Amino acid sequence: MNHEGEGKMTKRSTVHARPSKDFIEALRARIRGRLLTREDTEYDAARAVYNAMIQRWPGAIAQVDDVADVIACVNAAREAGVLVAVRGGGHNAGGLGVVDGGLVVDLRGLRGIRVDPQARTVRVDGGATWGEVDHATHPFGLATPCGIISSTGVGGLTLGGGSGYLTRSCGLTIDNLISADVVLADGRMVTTSADEYTDLFWALRGGGGNFGIVTSFLFRAHPVSRVIGGPTFWGLEQAEDALRGFQELIESAPEELGGFFAFLVVPPVAPFPEALHGRKVAGVVWCHTGPQESFDQIVNPLISAVPPLLHAPQELPYPALQSFFDPLYPAGLQWYWRADFMGKFTEEAIREHVRWGGTLPTGHSTLHLYPLNGAAARVGAGETAYRHRDAFWSQVIVGVDPDPGKTEVLRDWTIGYYDALHPYSRGAAYVNFMMDEGADRIRSTYGANYDRLVAIKRQYDPGNFFRVNQNVPPAL
Ligand SMILES: Cc1cc2nc3c(=O)[nH]c(=O)nc-3n(C[C@H](O)[C@H](O)[C@H](O)COP(=O)(O)OP(=O)(O)OC[C@H]3O[C@@H](n4cnc5c(N)ncnc54)[C@H](O)[C@@H]3O)c2cc1C
């Protein structure tokens, strides 16, 4: 098992040219956006990514203004042999939005969003965050399924798959992708959809940043406006019953019910009751798109059978639930990640979860289990690059803390927990929950889809220009 962590990515830059003075001057003259280097006071803020465990120093950072800037960056870097990292929201676990010595193409200047309420679609530029999308769609009573923290980038989350509160009812984010504009490694821009560049469209839906820079996404949006959302917490002594009960409930619950299971430390802030502050608990954060009565009908049998410490779901606007955890997880914390796709848990696996869930090393560390049954599971395993649609859970374990001195504690706990549960897994993980874990992990994640991805990579990026990602090299 490969336990290499965040450090290996740096090696990729060593065979590439650093951006020279001439390169920087020429590119600066070609783009409308800013090109930052170490000499600029904004450089340090611009190189920082969400996970502060990742510290890298690019040779230059292009804060692009438009698609023409993106094309200029791709052409200049390809011609000069400069390694490129593409940065969307900067949330990636392994810091794939930044690279030592190379050029970062920072897409945050591309944030335009346009909702078409009649067609129920939303067009989103490649550097937007999901909070910005929710803000734009909510006034129209619409939402596109995405993740659970609003500062996450649309680009990275979508290209990896995208799971969250609406996965059971509306599918993965990629299941709602209608088309995408992509700048390819040769500098051409193409529009890809179910009708155009269909192989590329297949690969983009789960294949990550391997195939080009997406400057615009067109998504389907769903009539989701107010939801029943919020947490239920159980004491650890009830955690086995709670996990078993949630698994049974979610296996057959109507798809309008979503939510995830967690082990967490109750944050010492309102609205959580003071008596629970700092307590380790098992919990579910619910998201129900139907009325209160149907939520109660579905969930109350579990609440009666396993009485919780807190049961606080309430009706609220969908974007409020989407940003519920934002204040608890600001940018700049230390994060160590491990993930797996899991089948239904056996009694033994449930016991193992509870054993580790009780040892959360810090207040921010957590385990999340996202159910994948429902709409996402109705799409065939070969229909998109994202393969493991028959998994019951997408599991992610994160050791998190503000203190850089705790790195080892976070790493050891995360890996210990992961190792204990890995034997019960599918041997593969959601790419967006992985750090830099080696080629075998990437292969197993794509499974039988891997060879087709390689063939498409060979066609669109034979030189592996886009390699700062969960890389699918163009040769088997
Ligand atoms: C706190 C937190 C919560 C999360 N919750 C969820 C969740 O609920 N559901 C979920 O599915 N995932 C979740 N994730 C994982 C998330 O999907 C990944 O971290 C994802 O990579 C973030 O995308 P980004 O654009 O912010 O990242 P970045 O670090 O900017 O980029 C990540 C990768 O995507 C590529 N990329 C980004 N934008 C583009 C683009 N426009 N074109 C081409 N390539 C691009 C980059 O090159 C890089 O390889 C979460 C992550 C964090 C940190």
Tab-separated table of C-alpha atoms and ligand atoms in Angstrom, residues 50 86-93 96-97 107 126 147-149 152-153 155-157 159 162-163 209 212-214 335 337 430 432-433 468-469, ligand 1:
chain	number	residue	atom	x	y	z
A	50	TYR	CA	-6.812	25.723	0.533
A	86	VAL	CA	-4.442	24.686	-13.529
A	87	ARG	CA	-6.111	26.278	-10.551
A	88	GLY	CA	-9.866	26.444	-10.125
A	89	GLY	CA	-11.066	26.792	-6.532
A	90	GLY	CA	-7.688	25.617	-5.159
A	91	HIS	CA	-9.392	23.025	-2.917
A	92	ASN	CA	-7.696	19.899	-4.168
A	93	ALA	CA	-6.505	17.592	-1.370
A	96	LEU	CA	-3.046	19.936	-7.749
A	97	GLY	CA	-3.817	23.600	-8.423
A	107	LEU	CA	-8.863	30.625	-13.489
A	126	GLY	CA	-14.252	27.575	-15.401
A	147	GLY	CA	-20.349	19.396	-2.932
A	148	ILE	CA	-20.966	20.446	0.653
A	149	ILE	CA	-18.569	23.404	1.070
A	152	THR	CA	-14.982	24.452	-3.583
A	153	GLY	CA	-14.190	25.091	-7.232
A	155	GLY	CA	-13.766	23.006	-12.226
A	156	GLY	CA	-12.009	20.445	-10.067
A	157	LEU	CA	-15.146	19.092	-8.396
A	159	LEU	CA	-14.139	17.019	-13.603
A	162	GLY	CA	-19.034	15.695	-7.872
A	163	SER	CA	-21.052	14.197	-5.011
A	209	GLY	CA	-7.910	17.872	-15.488
A	212	GLY	CA	-7.611	20.351	-21.126
A	213	ILE	CA	-8.705	23.530	-19.397
A	214	VAL	CA	-12.467	23.896	-19.205
A	335	TRP	CA	-5.465	18.579	5.825
A	337	TRP	CA	-6.835	12.836	3.264
A	430	TYR	CA	-13.078	8.930	-5.619
A	432	ASN	CA	-11.286	14.127	-5.759
A	433	PHE	CA	-10.761	12.709	-2.267
A	468	VAL	CA	-0.476	18.107	-12.676
A	469	ASN	CA	-3.602	16.107	-11.877
B	1	LIG	C1	-13.396	21.227	2.342
B	1	LIG	C2	-13.619	20.400	1.130
B	1	LIG	C3	-14.861	19.824	0.906
B	1	LIG	C4	-15.092	19.044	-0.218
B	1	LIG	N1	-16.324	18.494	-0.408
B	1	LIG	C5	-16.578	17.800	-1.524
B	1	LIG	C6	-17.874	17.280	-1.780
B	1	LIG	O1	-18.792	17.441	-0.992
B	1	LIG	N2	-18.073	16.591	-2.921
B	1	LIG	C7	-17.081	16.394	-3.832
B	1	LIG	O2	-17.350	15.778	-4.865
B	1	LIG	N3	-15.842	16.854	-3.609
B	1	LIG	C8	-15.566	17.551	-2.482
B	1	LIG	N4	-14.305	18.016	-2.250
B	1	LIG	C9	-13.218	17.620	-3.139
B	1	LIG	C10	-13.145	18.539	-4.343
B	1	LIG	O3	-14.033	18.078	-5.317
B	1	LIG	C11	-11.729	18.516	-4.905
B	1	LIG	O4	-10.850	19.021	-3.926
B	1	LIG	C12	-11.595	19.308	-6.188
B	1	LIG	O5	-10.357	18.994	-6.792
B	1	LIG	C13	-11.678	20.783	-5.933
B	1	LIG	O6	-11.752	21.497	-7.107
B	1	LIG	P1	-11.063	22.941	-7.183
B	1	LIG	O7	-11.354	23.498	-8.522
B	1	LIG	O8	-11.444	23.728	-5.980
B	1	LIG	O9	-9.539	22.504	-7.017
B	1	LIG	P2	-8.163	22.945	-7.649
B	1	LIG	O10	-7.177	22.593	-6.598
B	1	LIG	O11	-8.177	24.335	-8.147
B	1	LIG	O12	-8.025	21.978	-8.887
B	1	LIG	C14	-8.071	20.599	-8.721
B	1	LIG	C15	-7.760	19.859	-10.012
B	1	LIG	O13	-8.758	20.157	-10.969
B	1	LIG	C16	-8.192	20.764	-12.111
B	1	LIG	N5	-9.058	21.862	-12.547
B	1	LIG	C17	-9.714	22.751	-11.765
B	1	LIG	N6	-10.472	23.557	-12.526
B	1	LIG	C18	-10.282	23.165	-13.804
B	1	LIG	C19	-10.790	23.587	-15.053
B	1	LIG	N7	-11.662	24.587	-15.144
B	1	LIG	N8	-10.369	22.950	-16.171
B	1	LIG	C20	-9.494	21.928	-16.098
B	1	LIG	N9	-8.981	21.470	-14.939
B	1	LIG	C21	-9.374	22.086	-13.814
B	1	LIG	C22	-6.835	21.255	-11.672
B	1	LIG	O14	-5.927	21.260	-12.695
B	1	LIG	C23	-6.444	20.243	-10.636
B	1	LIG	O15	-5.875	19.111	-11.249
B	1	LIG	C24	-14.049	18.821	-1.137
B	1	LIG	C25	-12.794	19.406	-0.918
B	1	LIG	C26	-12.576	20.183	0.203
B	1	LIG	C27	-11.228	20.757	0.448
